[in-house]
Short mmCIF file of C-alpha atoms in Angstrom, two decimals:
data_model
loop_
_atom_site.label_atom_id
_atom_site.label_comp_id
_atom_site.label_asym_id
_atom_site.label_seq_id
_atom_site.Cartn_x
_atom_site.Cartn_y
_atom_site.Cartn_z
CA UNK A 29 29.43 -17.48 -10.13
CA UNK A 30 30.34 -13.74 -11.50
CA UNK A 31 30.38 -15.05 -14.98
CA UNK A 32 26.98 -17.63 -15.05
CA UNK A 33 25.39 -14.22 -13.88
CA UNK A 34 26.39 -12.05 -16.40
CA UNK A 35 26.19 -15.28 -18.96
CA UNK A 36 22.39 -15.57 -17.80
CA UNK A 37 21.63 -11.83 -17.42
CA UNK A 38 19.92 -11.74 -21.25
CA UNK A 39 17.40 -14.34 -20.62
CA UNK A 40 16.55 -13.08 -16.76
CA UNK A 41 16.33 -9.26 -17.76
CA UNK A 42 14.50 -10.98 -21.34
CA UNK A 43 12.25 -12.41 -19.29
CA UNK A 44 11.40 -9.51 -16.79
CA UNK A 45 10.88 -7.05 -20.15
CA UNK A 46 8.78 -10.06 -21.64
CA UNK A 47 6.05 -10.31 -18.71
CA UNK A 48 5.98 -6.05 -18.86
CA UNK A 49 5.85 -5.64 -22.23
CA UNK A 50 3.57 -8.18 -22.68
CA UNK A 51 1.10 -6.94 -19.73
CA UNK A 52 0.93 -3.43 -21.79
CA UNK A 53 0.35 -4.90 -24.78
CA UNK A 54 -2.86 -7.62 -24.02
CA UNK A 55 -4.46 -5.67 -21.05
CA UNK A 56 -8.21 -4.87 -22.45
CA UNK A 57 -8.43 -1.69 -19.73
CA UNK A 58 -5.01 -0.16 -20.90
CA UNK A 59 -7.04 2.96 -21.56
CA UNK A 60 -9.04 2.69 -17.99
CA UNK A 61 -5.90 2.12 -16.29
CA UNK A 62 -4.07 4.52 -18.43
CA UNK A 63 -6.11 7.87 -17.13
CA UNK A 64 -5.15 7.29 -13.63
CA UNK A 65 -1.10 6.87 -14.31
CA UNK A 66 1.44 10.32 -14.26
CA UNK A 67 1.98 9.44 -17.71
CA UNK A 68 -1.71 10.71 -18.84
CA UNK A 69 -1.00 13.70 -16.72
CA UNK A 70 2.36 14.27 -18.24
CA UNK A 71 0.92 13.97 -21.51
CA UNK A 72 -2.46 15.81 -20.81
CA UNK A 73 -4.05 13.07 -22.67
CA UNK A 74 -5.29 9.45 -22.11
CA UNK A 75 -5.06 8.72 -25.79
CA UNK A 76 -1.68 9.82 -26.28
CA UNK A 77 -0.78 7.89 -22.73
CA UNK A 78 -2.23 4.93 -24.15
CA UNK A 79 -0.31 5.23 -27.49
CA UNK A 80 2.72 5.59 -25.56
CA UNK A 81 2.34 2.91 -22.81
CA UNK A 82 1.80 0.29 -25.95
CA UNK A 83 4.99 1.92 -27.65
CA UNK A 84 7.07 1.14 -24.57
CA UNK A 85 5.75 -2.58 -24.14
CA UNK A 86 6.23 -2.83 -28.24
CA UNK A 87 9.69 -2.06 -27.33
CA UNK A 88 10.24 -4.37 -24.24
CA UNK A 89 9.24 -7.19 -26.10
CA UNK A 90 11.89 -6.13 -29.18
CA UNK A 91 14.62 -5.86 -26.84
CA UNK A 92 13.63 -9.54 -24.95
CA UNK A 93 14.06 -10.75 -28.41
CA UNK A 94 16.82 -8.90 -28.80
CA UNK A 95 18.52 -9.86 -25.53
CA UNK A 96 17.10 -13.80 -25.79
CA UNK A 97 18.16 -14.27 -29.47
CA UNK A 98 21.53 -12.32 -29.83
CA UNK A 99 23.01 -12.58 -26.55
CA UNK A 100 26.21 -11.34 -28.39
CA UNK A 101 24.65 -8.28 -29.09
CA UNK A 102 25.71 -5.22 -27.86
CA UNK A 103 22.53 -2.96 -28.56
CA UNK A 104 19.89 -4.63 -26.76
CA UNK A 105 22.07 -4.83 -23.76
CA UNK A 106 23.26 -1.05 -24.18
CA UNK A 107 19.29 -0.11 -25.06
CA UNK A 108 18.16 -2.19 -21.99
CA UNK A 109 19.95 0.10 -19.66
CA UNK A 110 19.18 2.93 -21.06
CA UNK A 111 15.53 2.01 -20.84
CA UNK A 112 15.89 1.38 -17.00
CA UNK A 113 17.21 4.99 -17.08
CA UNK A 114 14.62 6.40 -18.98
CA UNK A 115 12.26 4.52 -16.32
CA UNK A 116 14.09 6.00 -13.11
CA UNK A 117 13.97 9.41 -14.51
CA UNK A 118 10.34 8.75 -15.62
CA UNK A 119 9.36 7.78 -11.69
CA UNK A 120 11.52 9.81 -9.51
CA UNK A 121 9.18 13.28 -11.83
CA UNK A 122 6.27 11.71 -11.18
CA UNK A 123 6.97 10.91 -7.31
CA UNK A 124 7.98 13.98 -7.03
CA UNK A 125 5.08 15.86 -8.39
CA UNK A 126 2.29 13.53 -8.52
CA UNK A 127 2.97 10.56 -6.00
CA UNK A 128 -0.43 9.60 -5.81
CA UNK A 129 -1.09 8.42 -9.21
CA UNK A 130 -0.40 4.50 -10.83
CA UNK A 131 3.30 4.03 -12.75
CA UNK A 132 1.56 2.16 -15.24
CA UNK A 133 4.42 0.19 -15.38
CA UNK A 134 3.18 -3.44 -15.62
CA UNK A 135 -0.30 -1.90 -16.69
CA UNK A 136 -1.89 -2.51 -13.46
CA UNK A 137 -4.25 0.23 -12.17
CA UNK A 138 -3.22 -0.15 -8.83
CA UNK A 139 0.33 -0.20 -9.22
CA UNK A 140 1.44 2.79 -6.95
CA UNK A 141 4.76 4.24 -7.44
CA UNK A 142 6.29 2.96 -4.81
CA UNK A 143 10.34 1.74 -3.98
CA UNK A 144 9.30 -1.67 -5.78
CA UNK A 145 8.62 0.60 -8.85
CA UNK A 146 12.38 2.03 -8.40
CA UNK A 147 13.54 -1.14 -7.81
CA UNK A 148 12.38 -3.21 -10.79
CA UNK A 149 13.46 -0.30 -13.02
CA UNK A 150 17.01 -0.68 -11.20
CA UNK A 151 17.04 -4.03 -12.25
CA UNK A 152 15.99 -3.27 -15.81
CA UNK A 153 19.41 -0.85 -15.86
CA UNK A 154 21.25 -3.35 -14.07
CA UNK A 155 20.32 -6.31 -16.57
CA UNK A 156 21.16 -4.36 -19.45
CA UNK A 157 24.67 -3.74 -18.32
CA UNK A 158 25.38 -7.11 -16.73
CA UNK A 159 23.77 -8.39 -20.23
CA UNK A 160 27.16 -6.05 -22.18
CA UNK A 161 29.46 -8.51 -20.07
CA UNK A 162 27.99 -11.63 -21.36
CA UNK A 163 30.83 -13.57 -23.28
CA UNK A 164 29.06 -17.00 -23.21
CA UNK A 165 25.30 -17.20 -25.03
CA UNK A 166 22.78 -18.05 -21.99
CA UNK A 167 22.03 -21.24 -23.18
CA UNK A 168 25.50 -22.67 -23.68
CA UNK A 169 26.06 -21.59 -19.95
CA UNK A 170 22.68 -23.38 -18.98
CA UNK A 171 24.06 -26.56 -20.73
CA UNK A 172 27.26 -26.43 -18.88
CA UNK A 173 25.97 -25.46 -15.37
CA UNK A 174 22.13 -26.41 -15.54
CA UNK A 175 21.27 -26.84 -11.43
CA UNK A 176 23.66 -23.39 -10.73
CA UNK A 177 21.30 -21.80 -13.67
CA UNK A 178 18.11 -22.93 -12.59
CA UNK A 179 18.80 -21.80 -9.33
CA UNK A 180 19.93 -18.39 -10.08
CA UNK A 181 16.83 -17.58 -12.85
CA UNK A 182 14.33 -19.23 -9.84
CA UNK A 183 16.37 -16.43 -7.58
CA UNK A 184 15.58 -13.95 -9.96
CA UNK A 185 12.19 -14.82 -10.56
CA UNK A 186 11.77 -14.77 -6.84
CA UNK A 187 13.23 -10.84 -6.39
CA UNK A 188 11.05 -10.00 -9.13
CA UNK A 189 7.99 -11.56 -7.60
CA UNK A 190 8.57 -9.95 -4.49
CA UNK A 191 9.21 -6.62 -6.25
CA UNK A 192 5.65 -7.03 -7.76
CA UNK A 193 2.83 -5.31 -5.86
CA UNK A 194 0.96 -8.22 -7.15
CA UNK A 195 2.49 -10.42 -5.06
CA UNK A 196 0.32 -8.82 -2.20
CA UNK A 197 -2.99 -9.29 -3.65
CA UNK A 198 -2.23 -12.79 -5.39
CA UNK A 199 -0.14 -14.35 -2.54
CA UNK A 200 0.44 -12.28 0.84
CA UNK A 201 -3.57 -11.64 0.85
CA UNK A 202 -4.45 -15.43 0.85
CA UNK A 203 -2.14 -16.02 3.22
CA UNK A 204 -4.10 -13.18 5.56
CA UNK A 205 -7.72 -14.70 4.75
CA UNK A 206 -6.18 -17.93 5.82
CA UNK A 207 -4.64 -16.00 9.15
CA UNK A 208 -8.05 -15.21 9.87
CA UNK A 209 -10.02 -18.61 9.22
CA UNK A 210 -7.68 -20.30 11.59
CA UNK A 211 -6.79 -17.38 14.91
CA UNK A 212 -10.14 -15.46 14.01
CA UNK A 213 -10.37 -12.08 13.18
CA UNK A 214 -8.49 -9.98 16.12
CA UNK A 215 -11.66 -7.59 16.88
CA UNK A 216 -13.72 -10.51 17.24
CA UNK A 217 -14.61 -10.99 20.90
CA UNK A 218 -14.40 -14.52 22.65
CA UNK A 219 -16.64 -15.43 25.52
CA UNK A 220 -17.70 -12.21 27.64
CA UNK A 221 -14.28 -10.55 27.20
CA UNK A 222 -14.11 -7.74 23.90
CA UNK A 223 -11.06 -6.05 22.74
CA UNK A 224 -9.63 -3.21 23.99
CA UNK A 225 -9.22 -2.31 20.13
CA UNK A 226 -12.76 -3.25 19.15
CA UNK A 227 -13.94 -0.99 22.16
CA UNK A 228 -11.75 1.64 20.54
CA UNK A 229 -13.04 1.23 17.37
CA UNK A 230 -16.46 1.37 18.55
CA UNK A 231 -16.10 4.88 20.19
CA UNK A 232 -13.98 6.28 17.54
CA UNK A 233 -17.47 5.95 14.99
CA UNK A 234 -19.64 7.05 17.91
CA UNK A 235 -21.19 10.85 18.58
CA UNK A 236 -19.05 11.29 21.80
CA UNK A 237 -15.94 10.59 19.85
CA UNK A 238 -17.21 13.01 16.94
CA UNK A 239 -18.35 15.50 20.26
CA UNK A 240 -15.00 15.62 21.94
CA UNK A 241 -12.54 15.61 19.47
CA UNK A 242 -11.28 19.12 19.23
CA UNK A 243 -10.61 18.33 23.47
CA UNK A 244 -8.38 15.22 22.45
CA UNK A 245 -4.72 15.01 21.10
CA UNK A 246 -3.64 11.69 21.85
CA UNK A 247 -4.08 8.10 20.72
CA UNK A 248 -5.41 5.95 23.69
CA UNK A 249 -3.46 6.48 26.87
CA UNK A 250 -4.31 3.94 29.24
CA UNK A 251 -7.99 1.60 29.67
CA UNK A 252 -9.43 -0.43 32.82
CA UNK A 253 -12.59 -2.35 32.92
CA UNK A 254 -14.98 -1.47 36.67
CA UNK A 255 -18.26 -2.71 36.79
CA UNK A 256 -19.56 -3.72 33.40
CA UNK A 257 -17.74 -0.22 31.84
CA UNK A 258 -14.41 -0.34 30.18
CA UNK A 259 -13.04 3.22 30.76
CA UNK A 260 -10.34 4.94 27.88
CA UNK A 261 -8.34 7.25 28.73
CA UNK A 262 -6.84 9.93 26.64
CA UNK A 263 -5.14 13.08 27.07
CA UNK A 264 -6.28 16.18 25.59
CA UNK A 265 -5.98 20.67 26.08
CA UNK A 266 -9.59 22.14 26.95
CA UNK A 267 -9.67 25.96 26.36
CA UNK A 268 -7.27 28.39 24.17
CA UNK A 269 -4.75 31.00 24.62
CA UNK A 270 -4.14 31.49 28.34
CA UNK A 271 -6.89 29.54 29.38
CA UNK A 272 -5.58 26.26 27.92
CA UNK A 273 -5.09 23.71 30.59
CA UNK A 274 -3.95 19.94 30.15
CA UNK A 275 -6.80 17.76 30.70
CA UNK A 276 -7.23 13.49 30.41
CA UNK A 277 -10.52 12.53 28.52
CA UNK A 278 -12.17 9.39 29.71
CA UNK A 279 -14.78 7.70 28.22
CA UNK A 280 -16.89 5.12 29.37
CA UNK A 281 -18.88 2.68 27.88
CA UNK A 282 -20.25 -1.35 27.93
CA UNK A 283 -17.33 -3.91 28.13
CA UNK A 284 -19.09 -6.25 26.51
CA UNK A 285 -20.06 -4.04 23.48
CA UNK A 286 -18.16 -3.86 20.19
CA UNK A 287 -19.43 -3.04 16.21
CA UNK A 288 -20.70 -6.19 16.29
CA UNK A 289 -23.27 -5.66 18.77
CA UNK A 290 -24.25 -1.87 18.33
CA UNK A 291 -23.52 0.73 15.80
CA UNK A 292 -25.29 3.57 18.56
CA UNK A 293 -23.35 2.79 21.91
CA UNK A 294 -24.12 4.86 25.32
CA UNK A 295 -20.71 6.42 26.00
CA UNK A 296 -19.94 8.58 29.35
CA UNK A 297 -17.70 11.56 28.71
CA UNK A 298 -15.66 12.96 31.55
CA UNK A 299 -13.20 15.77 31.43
CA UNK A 300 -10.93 15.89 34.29
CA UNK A 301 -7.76 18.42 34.95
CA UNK A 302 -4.74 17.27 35.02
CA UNK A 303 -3.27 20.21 37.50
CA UNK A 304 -5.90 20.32 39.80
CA UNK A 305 -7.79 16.71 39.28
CA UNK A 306 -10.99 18.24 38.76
CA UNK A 307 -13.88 17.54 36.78
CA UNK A 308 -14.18 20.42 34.04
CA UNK A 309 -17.81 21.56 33.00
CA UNK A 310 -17.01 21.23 29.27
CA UNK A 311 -20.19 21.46 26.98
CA UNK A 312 -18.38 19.20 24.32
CA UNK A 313 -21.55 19.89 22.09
CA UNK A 314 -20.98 23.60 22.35
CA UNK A 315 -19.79 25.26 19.25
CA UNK A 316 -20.10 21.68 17.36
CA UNK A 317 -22.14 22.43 13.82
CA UNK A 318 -25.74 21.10 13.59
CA UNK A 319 -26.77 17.85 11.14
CA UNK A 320 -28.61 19.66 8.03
CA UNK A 321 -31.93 18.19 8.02
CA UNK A 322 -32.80 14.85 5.64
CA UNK A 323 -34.79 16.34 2.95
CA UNK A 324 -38.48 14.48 3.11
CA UNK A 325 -39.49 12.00 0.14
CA UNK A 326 -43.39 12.17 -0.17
#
């Protein structure tokens, strides 16, 4: 098993270096994509970042050749790795200082650096080197063990797939859109009966929410529905320095109301405290900055 993996490690890495390389190379937005990656910020330069990312998949497509056609070979196996090295250190600078920005390495614009990105470069280093033990060509070793080789490359395509953040938008997302046809979406209300989350959601993009925030410091704490009004309950500190105190925020609002039914709910805001279980007289609107005025179009 050792020695089909090493036997088939040219035309597996090959491949992986083919699809990159070949992305870089044919994607019309290369310079689009390009201005958002670490590489343009490395650089200080789109142009030069675009120059470089088609360099790099000019090169990934030599060495597939190179690893497909002379599987005997020891440069493009020794040139793979070092490649894959030249990739880690390339991502672990730009997590480290810009971990925001694309990889650009399969010249996708929304390919974050991310441990995928470390992973498929990992592979790149470990093809290379598994490529250096090859003592077989790949396709002599297909011809003498076809099912064991088409079942190890469709293993390898399958890591590499999975270690594409493509594999999210082109597979996991259809597979959520389909979720949702069939169970529904899970702030959708049935019958009379909404959500607790859609009731959340609701008061977190309402003015009471907006009102008491700087009282709250918790998610939601506990919820009960009593007489058409579905209380929340968080907990919160009203006042500063010595006069902080722990309080529990409740708010109250419709049951049956959710985003789909109002964007403007009527909420009920109650601070009570927690030491003494009484209602505080908090002005929540004190101190809160006033909405600048629309300007008028006459």
């Amino acid at each position: 098993m050792i020695s089909l993996a090493w036997n088939l490690a040219p035309v597996a890495v090959g491949g992986l270096l083919a699809w990159t390389g070949a992305a870089k190379l044919r994607s019309r937005s290369l310079q689009r994509q390009a201005a958002d990656t670490a590489l343009a910020r490395v650089l200080n330069d789109v142009q030069r970042a675009v120059l470089v990312l088609r360099a790099v998949g000019t090169l990934e497509l030599l060495l597939a050749a190179g690893l497909l056609l002379l599987p005997a070979a020891a440069f493009p196996g020794w040139a793979t790795a070092a490649l894959g090295t030249g990739f880690l250190g390339y991502l672990a600078h730009a997590k480290a200082t810009m971990p925001e920005s694309s990889c650009g390495c399969s010249a996708k614009d929304d390919d974050r650096i991310t441990w995928r990105s470390f992973a498929r470069a990992g592979l790149v280093v470990l093809g290379g080197l598994a490529a250096l033990a090859s003592s077989t060509p790949w396709w002599s070793q297909a011809g003498r063990q076809p099912l064991a080789s088409v079942a190890f490359l469709a293993a390898w395509a399958a890591v590499v797939t999975a270690l594409s953040s493509e594999v999210e938008r082109r597979l996991l997302m259809p597979v959520r859109r389909l979720r949702v046809r069939i169970f529904g979406h899970p702030l959708v209300a049935y019958g009379d009966q909404v959500p607790v989350a859609a009731s959340v959601e609701l008061l977190e993009n309402s003015l009471a929410w907006e009102a008491a925030s700087p009282v709250v410091r918790s998610a939601l704490v506990d919820h009960w529905d009593d007489g058409g009004w579905r209380i929340l309950r968080f907990t919160g500190v009203h006042g500063s320095g010595a006069k902080a105190r722990p309080v529990s925020v409740l708010f109250a609002l419709d049951a049956s109301s959710s985003m789909d039914t109002t964007d403007n709910p009527a909420v009920r805001v109650t601070v009570v405290d927690d030491d003494t279980d009484e209602v505080v007289a908090a002005d929540l609107l004190t101190g809160r900055p006033s909405r600048p005025a629309l300007p008028l179009v006459t």
